[in-house]
Tab-separated table of C-alpha atoms in Angstrom:
chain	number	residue	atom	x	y	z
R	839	UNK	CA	88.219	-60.321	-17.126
R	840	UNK	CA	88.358	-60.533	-21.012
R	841	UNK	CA	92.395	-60.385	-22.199
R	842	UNK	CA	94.426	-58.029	-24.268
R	843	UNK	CA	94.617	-60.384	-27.247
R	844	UNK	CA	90.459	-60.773	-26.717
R	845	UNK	CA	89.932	-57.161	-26.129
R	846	UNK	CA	91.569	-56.083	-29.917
R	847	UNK	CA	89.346	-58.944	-30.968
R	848	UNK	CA	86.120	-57.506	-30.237
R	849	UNK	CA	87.331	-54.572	-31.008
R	850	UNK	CA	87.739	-55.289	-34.513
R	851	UNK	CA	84.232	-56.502	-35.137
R	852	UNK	CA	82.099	-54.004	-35.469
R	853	UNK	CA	79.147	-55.627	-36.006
R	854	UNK	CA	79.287	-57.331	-32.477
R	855	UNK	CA	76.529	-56.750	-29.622
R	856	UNK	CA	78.752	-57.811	-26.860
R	857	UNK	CA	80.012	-54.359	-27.413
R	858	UNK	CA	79.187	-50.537	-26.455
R	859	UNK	CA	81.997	-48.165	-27.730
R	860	UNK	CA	82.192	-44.791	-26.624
R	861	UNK	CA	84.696	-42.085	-26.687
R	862	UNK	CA	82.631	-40.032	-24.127
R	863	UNK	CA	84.006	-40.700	-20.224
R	864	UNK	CA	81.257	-38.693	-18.772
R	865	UNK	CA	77.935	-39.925	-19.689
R	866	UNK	CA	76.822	-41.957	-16.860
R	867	UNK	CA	73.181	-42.328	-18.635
R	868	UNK	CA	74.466	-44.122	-21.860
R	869	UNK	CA	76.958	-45.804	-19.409
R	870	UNK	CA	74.187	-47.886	-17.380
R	871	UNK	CA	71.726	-47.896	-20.131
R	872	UNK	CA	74.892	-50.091	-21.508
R	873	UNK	CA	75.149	-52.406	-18.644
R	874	UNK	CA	71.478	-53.044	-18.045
R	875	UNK	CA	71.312	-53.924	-21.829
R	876	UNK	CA	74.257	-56.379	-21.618
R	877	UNK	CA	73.112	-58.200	-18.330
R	878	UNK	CA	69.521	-58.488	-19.737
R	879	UNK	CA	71.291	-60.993	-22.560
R	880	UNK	CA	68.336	-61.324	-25.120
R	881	UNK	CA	70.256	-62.905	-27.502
R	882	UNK	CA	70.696	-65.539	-24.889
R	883	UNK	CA	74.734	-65.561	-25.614
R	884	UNK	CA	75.352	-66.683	-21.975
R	885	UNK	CA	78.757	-64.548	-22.443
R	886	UNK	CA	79.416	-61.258	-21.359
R	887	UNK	CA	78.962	-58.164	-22.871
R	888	UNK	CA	82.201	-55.405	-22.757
R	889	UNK	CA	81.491	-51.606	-22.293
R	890	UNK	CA	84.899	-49.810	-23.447
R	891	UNK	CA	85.720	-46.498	-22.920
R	892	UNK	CA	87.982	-44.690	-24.662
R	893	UNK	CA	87.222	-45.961	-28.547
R	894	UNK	CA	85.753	-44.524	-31.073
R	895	UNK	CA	83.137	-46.000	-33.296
R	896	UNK	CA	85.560	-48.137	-35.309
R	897	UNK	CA	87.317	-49.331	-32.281
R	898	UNK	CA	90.689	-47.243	-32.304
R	899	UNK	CA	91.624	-45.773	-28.639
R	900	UNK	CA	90.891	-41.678	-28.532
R	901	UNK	CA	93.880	-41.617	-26.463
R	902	UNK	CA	91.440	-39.781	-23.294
R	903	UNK	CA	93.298	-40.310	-19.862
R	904	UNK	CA	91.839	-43.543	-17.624
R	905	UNK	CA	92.063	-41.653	-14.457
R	906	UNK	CA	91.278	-43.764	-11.097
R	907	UNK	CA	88.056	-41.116	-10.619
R	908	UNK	CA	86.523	-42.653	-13.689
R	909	UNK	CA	87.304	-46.429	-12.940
R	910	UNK	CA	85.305	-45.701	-9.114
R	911	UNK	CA	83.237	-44.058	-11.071
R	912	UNK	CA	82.468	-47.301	-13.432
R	913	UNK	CA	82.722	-49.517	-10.231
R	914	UNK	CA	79.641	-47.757	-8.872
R	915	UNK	CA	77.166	-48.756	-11.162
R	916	UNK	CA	77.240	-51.793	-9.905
R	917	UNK	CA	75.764	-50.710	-6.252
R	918	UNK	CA	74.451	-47.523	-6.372
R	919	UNK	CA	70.739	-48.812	-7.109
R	920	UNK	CA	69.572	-47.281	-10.062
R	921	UNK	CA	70.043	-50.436	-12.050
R	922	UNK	CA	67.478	-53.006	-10.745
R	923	UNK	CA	68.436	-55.957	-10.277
R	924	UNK	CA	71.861	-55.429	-9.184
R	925	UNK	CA	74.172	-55.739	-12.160
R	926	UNK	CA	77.529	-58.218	-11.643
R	927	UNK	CA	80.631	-55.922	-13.736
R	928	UNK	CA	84.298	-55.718	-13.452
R	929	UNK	CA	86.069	-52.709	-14.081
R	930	UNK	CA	89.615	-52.628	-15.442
R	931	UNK	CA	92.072	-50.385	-17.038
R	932	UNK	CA	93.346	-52.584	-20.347
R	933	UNK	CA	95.802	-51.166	-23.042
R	934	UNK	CA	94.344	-51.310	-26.741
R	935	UNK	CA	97.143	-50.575	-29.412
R	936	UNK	CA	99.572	-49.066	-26.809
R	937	UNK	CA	96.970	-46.255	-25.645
R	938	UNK	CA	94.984	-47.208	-22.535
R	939	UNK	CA	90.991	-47.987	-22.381
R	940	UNK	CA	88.913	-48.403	-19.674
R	941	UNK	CA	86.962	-51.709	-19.849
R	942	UNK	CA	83.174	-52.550	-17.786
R	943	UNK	CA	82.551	-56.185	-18.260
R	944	UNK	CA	78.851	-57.086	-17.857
R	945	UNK	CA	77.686	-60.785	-16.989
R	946	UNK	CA	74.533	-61.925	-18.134
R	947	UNK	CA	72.023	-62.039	-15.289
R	948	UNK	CA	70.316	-64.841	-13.760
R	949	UNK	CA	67.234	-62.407	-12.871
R	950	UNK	CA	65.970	-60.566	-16.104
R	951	UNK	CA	64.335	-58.200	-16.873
R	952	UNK	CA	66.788	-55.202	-15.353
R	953	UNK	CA	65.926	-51.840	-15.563
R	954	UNK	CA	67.675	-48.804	-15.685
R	955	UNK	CA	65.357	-45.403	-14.208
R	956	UNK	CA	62.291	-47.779	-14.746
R	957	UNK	CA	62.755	-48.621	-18.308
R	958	UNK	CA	64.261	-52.437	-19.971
R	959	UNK	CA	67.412	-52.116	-21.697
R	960	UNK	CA	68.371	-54.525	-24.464
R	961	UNK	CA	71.245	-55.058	-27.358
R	962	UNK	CA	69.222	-55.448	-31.187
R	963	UNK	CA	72.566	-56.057	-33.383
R	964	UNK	CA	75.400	-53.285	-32.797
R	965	UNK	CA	73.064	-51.244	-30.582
R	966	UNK	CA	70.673	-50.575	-27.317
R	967	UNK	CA	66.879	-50.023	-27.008
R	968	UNK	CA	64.653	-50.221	-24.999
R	969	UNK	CA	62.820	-53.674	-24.963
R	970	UNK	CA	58.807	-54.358	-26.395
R	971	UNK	CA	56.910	-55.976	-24.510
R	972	UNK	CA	57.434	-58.917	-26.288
R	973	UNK	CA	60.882	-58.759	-26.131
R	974	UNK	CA	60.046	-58.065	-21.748
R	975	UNK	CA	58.324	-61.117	-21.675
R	976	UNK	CA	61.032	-63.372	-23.143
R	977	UNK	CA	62.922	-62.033	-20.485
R	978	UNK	CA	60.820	-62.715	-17.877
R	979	UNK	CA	60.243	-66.204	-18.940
R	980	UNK	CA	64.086	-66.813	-18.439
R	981	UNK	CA	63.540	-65.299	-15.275
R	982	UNK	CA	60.982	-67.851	-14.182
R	983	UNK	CA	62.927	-70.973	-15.418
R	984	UNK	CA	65.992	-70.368	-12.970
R	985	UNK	CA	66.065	-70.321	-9.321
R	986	UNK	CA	64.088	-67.958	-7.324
R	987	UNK	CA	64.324	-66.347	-3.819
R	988	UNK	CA	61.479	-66.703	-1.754
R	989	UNK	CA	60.348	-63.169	-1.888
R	990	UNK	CA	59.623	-64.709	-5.741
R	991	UNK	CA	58.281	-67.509	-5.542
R	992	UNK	CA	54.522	-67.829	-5.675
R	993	UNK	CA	52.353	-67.621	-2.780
R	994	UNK	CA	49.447	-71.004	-3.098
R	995	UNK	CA	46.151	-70.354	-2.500
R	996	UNK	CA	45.770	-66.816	-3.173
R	997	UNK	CA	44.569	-64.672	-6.219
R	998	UNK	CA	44.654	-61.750	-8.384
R	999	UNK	CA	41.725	-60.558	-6.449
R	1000	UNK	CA	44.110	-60.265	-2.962
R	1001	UNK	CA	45.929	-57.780	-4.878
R	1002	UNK	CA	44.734	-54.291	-4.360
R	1003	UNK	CA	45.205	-52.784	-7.667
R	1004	UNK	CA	44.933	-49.167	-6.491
R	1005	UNK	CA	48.271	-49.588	-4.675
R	1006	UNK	CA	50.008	-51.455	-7.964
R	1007	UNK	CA	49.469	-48.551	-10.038
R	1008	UNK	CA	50.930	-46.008	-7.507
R	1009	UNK	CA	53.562	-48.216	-7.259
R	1010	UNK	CA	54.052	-47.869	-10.865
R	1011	UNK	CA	53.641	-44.316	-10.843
R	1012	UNK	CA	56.968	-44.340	-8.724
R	1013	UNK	CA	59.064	-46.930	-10.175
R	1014	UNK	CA	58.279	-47.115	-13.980
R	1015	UNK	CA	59.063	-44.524	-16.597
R	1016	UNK	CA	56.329	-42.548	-17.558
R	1017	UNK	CA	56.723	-43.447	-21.524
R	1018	UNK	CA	56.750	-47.003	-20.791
R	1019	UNK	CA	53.346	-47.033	-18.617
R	1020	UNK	CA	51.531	-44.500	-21.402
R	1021	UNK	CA	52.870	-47.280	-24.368
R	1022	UNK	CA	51.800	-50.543	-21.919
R	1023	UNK	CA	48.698	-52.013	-22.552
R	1024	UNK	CA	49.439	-55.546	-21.322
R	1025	UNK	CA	46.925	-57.015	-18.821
R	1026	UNK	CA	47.623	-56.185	-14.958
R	1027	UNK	CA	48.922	-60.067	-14.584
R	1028	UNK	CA	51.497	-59.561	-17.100
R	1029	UNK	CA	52.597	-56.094	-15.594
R	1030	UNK	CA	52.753	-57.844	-12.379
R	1031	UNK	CA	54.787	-60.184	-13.550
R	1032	UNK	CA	57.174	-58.061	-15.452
R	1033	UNK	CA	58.243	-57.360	-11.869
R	1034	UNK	CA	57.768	-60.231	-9.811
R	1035	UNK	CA	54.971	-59.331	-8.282
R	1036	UNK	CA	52.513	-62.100	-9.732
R	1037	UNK	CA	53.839	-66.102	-11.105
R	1038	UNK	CA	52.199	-66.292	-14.765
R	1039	UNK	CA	53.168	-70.097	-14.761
R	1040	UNK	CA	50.943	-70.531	-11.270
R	1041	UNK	CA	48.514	-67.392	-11.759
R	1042	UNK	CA	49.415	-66.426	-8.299
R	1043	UNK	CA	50.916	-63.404	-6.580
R	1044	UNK	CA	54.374	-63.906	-5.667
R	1045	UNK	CA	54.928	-63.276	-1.802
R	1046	UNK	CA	56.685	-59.619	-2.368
R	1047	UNK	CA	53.492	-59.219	-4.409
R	1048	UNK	CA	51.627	-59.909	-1.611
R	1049	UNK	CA	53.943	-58.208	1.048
R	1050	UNK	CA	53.506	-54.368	-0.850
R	1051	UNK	CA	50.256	-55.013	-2.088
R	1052	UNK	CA	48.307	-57.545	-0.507
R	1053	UNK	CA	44.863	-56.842	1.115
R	1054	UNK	CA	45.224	-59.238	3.849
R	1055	UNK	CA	49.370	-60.404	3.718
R	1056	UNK	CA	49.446	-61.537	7.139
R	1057	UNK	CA	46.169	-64.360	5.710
R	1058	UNK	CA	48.865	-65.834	4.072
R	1059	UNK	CA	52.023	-65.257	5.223
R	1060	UNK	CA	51.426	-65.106	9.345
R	1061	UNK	CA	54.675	-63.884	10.058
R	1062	UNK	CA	54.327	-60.644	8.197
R	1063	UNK	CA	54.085	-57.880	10.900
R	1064	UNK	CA	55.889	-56.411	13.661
R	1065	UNK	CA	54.837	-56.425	17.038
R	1066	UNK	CA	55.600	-53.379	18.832
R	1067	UNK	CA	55.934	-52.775	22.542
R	1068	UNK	CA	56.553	-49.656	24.677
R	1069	UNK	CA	57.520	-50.557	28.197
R	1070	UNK	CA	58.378	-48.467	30.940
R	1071	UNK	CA	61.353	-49.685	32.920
R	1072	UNK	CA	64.286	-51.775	31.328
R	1073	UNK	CA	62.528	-55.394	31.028
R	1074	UNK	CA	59.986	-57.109	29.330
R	1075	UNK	CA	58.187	-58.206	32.801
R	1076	UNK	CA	56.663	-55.135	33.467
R	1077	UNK	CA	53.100	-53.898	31.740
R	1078	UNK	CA	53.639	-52.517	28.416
R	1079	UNK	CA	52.893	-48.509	28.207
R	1080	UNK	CA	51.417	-49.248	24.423
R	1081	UNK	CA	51.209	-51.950	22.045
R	1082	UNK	CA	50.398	-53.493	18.999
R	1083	UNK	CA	50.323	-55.388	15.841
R	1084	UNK	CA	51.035	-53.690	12.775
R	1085	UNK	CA	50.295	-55.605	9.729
R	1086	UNK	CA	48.850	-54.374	6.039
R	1087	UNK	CA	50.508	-53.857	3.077
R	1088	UNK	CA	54.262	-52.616	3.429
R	1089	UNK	CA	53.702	-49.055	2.852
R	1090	UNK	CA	50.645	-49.128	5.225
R	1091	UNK	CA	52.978	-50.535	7.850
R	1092	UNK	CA	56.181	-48.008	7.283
R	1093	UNK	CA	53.612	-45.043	7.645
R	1094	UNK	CA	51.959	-46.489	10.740
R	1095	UNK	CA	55.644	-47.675	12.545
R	1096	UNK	CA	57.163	-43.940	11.875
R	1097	UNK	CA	54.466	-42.604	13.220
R	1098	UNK	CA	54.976	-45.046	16.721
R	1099	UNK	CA	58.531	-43.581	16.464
R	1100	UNK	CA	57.975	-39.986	16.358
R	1101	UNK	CA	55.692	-40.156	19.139
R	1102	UNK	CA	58.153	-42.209	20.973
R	1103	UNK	CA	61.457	-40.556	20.160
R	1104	UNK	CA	60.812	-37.926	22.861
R	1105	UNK	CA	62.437	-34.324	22.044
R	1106	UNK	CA	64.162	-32.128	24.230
R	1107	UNK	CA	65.951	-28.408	24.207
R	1108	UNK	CA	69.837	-28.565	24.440
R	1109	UNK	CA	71.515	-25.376	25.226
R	1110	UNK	CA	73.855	-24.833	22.510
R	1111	UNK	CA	74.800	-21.583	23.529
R	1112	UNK	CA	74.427	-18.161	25.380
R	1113	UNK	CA	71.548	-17.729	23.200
R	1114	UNK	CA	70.598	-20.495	21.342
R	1115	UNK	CA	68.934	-23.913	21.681
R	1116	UNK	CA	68.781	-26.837	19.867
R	1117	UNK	CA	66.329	-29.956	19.883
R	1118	UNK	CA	67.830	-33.544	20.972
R	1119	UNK	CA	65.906	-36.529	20.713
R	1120	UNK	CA	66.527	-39.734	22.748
R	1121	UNK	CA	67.821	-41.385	19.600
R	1122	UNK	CA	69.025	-40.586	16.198
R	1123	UNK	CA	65.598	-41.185	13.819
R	1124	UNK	CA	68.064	-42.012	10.956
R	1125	UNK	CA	69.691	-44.760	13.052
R	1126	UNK	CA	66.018	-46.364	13.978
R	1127	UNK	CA	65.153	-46.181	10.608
R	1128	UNK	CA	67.719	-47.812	9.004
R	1129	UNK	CA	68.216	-50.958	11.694
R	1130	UNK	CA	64.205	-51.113	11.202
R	1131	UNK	CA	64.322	-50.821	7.621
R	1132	UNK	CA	67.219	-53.750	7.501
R	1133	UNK	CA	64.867	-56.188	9.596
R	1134	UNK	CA	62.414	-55.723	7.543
R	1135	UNK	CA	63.948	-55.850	4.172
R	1136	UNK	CA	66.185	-59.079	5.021
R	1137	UNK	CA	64.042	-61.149	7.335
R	1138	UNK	CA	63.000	-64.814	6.723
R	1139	UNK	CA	59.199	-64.928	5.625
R	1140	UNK	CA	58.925	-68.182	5.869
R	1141	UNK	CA	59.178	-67.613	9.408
R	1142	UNK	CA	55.909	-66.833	11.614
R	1143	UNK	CA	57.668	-65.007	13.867
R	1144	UNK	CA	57.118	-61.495	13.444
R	1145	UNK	CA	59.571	-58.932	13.465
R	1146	UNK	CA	60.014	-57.319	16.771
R	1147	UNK	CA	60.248	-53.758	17.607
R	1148	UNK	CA	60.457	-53.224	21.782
R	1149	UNK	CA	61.302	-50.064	23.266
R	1150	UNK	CA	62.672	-49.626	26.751
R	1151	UNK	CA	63.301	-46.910	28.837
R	1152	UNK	CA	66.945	-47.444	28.447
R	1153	UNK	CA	67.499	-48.750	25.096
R	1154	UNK	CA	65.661	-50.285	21.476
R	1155	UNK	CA	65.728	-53.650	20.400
R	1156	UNK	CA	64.933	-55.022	17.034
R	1157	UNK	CA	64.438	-58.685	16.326
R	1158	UNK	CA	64.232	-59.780	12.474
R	1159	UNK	CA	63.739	-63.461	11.850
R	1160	UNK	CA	66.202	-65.452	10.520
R	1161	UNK	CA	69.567	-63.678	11.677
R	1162	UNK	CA	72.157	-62.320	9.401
R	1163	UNK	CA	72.264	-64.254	5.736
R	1164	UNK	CA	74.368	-65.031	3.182
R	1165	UNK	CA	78.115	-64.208	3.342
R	1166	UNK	CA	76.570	-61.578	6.008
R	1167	UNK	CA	78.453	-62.157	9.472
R	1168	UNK	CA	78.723	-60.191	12.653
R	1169	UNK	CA	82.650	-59.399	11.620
R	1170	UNK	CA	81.609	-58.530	8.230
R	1171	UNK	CA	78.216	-56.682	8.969
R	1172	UNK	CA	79.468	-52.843	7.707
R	1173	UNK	CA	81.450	-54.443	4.696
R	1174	UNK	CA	78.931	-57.354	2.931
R	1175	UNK	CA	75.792	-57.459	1.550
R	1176	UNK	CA	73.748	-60.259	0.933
R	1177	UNK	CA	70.130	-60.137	0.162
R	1178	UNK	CA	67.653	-62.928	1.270
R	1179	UNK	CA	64.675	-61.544	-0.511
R	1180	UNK	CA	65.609	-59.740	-3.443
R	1181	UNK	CA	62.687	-58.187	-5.175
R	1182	UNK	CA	61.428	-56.817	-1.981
R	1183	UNK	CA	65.174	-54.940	-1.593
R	1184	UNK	CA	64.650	-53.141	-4.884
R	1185	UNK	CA	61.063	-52.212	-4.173
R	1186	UNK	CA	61.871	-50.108	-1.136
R	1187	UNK	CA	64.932	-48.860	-3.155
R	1188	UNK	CA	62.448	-47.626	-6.059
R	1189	UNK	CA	59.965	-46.281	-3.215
R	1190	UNK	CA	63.259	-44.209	-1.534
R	1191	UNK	CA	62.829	-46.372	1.820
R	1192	UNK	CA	66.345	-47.546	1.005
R	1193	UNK	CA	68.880	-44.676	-0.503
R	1194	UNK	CA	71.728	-46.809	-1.194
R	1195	UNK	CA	72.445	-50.530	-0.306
R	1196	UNK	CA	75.140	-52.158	1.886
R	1197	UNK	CA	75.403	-48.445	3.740
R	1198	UNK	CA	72.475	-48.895	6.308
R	1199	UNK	CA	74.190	-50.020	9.270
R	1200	UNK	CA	77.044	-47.825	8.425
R	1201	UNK	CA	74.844	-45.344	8.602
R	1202	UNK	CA	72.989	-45.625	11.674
R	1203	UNK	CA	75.973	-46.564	13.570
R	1204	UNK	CA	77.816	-43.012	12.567
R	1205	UNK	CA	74.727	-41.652	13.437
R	1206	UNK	CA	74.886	-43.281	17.177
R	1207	UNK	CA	78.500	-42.042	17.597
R	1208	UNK	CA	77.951	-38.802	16.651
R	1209	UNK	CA	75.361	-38.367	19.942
R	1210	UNK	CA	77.188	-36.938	22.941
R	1211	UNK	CA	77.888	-39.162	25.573
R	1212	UNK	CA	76.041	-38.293	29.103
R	1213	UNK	CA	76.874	-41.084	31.797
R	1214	UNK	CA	73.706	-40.206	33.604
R	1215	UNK	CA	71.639	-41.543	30.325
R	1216	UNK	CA	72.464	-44.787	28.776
R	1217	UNK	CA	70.280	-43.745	26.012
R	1218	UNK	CA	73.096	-41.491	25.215
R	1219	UNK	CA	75.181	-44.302	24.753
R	1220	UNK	CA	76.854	-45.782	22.128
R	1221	UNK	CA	77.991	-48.750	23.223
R	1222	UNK	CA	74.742	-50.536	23.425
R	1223	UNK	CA	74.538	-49.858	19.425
R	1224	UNK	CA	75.227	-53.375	18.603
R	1225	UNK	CA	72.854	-54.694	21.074
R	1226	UNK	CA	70.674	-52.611	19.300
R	1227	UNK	CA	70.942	-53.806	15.371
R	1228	UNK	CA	72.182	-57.218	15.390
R	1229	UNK	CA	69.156	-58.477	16.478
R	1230	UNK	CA	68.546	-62.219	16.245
């Protein structure tokens, strides 16, 4: 974190564009539009950029109060998934001139362009604006030229033509601000690209291109579907009661997977009550979804194994490829995130499969411990959670 003796510095050049002043503590929009300016970096500084609250426009402190509210506040624009790609900030309380200021620093980002509600920040001299699409496309060149998860890196052999279009622009419709589509006239390769859905140095589809919009994913990338199995008793010897293959395009494969869980999720009538009932189902739907959602989102693709989904009478298992990643352990699972494929994360963020990252499995787990426990069902359980979400 920048120093005191740096801090006055900056503060005394107003001309900068490493630096946002504001005397405002509660406008969260002007706030991120901030940090997604400063971690885009178009003037290539390589430094970071310093959001400081607490100034006014010639840099002298207002005197406001720095209360710890506004510093979590600060700290959770880093995670709450509205800027895309995850920002990296630290948040500190700093004195300026004896009067305290609350200081975001922003480090330039390895993965330009970010976005803020859909649209590309950027610093032009002592301000933000939103980028041009020339100024997108310098950013996505950086992009390219550093390292690359897998999820963007390009997929060989295929085409524009495996794309379906239809489900880009719904995608779009979602994701990307409605001024920014109506002023884009760029061709459908370079929108791709703009979010890492197509590699303009290989004219390819990048494999998160072809995951959420592919016509055929599983042509090229075998491992993309999950094999789902309904069995009766408690093992995987005995016949199968229903199964299948469920490959497509992402969205194709969420719809057709909830739909499999719905029908299998079986619903009952609890008494509640002298006179009133309520419906129990044989597990918590938000607990399914999430530990489904997480094998999807973070398995290996380079794998051909598929991800598995297998449903006992007495419990669920889900298998994702390639096992926890990153600083990701079994000791750490509620408390880390680390994300193996990136661009697909932020996808299913934008599409509101994921509501807020690293709080999945904290989620579903809450959710199993909240269900009563009945000794004469193990479904009602929640010791088998575990079992149930670590997978492979």
């Amino acid at each position: 974190m920048i120093t005191q003796e740096q801090l006055a510095t900056l503060m005394a050049d107003l001309e900068s564009d490493r630096v946002e002043r504001t005397e405002s503590i509660g406008k969260t929009d002007k706030f991120c539009q901030a940090v997604c300016a400063f971690a885009n970096d178009l003037s290539n500084h390589r430094q970071p950029g310093y959001l400081v609250i607490g100034v006014d426009k010639n840099g002298r402190p207002t005197g406001i109060e720095i209360t710890e509210q506004l510093l979590e506040q600060l700290g959770a624009l880093r995670s709450d998934g509205n800027i895309q790609p995850l920002p990296v900030i630290s948040v500190a309380k700093m004195a300026l001139q004896g009067t305290d200021v609350a200081v975001v620093e922003v480090q330039p980002s390895d993965l330009p362009p970010l976005r803020y509600k859909g649209q590309v920040w950027v610093r032009v001299g002592p301000r933000k604006a939103t980028a041009n699409e020339q100024e997108e496309r310098i950013l996505t060149e950086k992009r390219i030229s550093k390292a690359r998860s897998y999820d963007a890196s390009p997929v060989g052999g295929a085409e524009i033509s495996d794309i379906s279009t239809l489900q880009f622009q719904v995608y779009r419709q979602e994701v990307i601000d409605p001024e920014v589509i109506a002023l884009n006239h760029r061709s459908l390769e370079d929108q791709l690209a703009s979010l890492r859905f197509f590699d303009s140095r290989h004219h390819v589809p990048t494999v998160a291109g072809m995951l959420l919009f592919g016509k055929n994913p599983r042509f090229y990338l075998p491992g993309a579907y999950i094999q789902f199995l309904r069995l009766p008793d408690t093992t995987l010897t005995d016949r199968p009661d229903d199964e299948a293959e469920i490959s497509g395009d992402l969205l194709g494969v969420l719809r057709e997977v909830e739909v499999r869980i719905k029908a299998n999720n079986h619903k009952r009538p609890e008494s509640a009550s002298v006179l009133r009932e309520i419906s129990i189902s044989d597990y918590p739907e938000v607990a399914v979804r999430e530990i489904l959602l997480n094998a999807i989102m973070h398995r290996d693709y380079q794998s051909n194994t598929p991800v598995k989904l297998y449903w006992f009478s007495d419990r669920i298992e889900i298998h994702s490829p390639g096992g926890l990643y990153g600083e990701v352990t079994p000791e750490t699972l509620e408390k880390r995130s680390s994300y193996r494929n990136p661009v697909l994360a932020e996808a299913m963020k934008a599409l509101g499969y994921v509501n807020r990252y690293g709080y999945g499995i904290q989620r579903a787990k809450a959710a199993m411990q909240k269900m009563v426990i009945r000794p004469s069902n193990s479904k009602w359980m929640t010791e088998p959670f575990w079992r149930f979400c670590q997978g492979d």
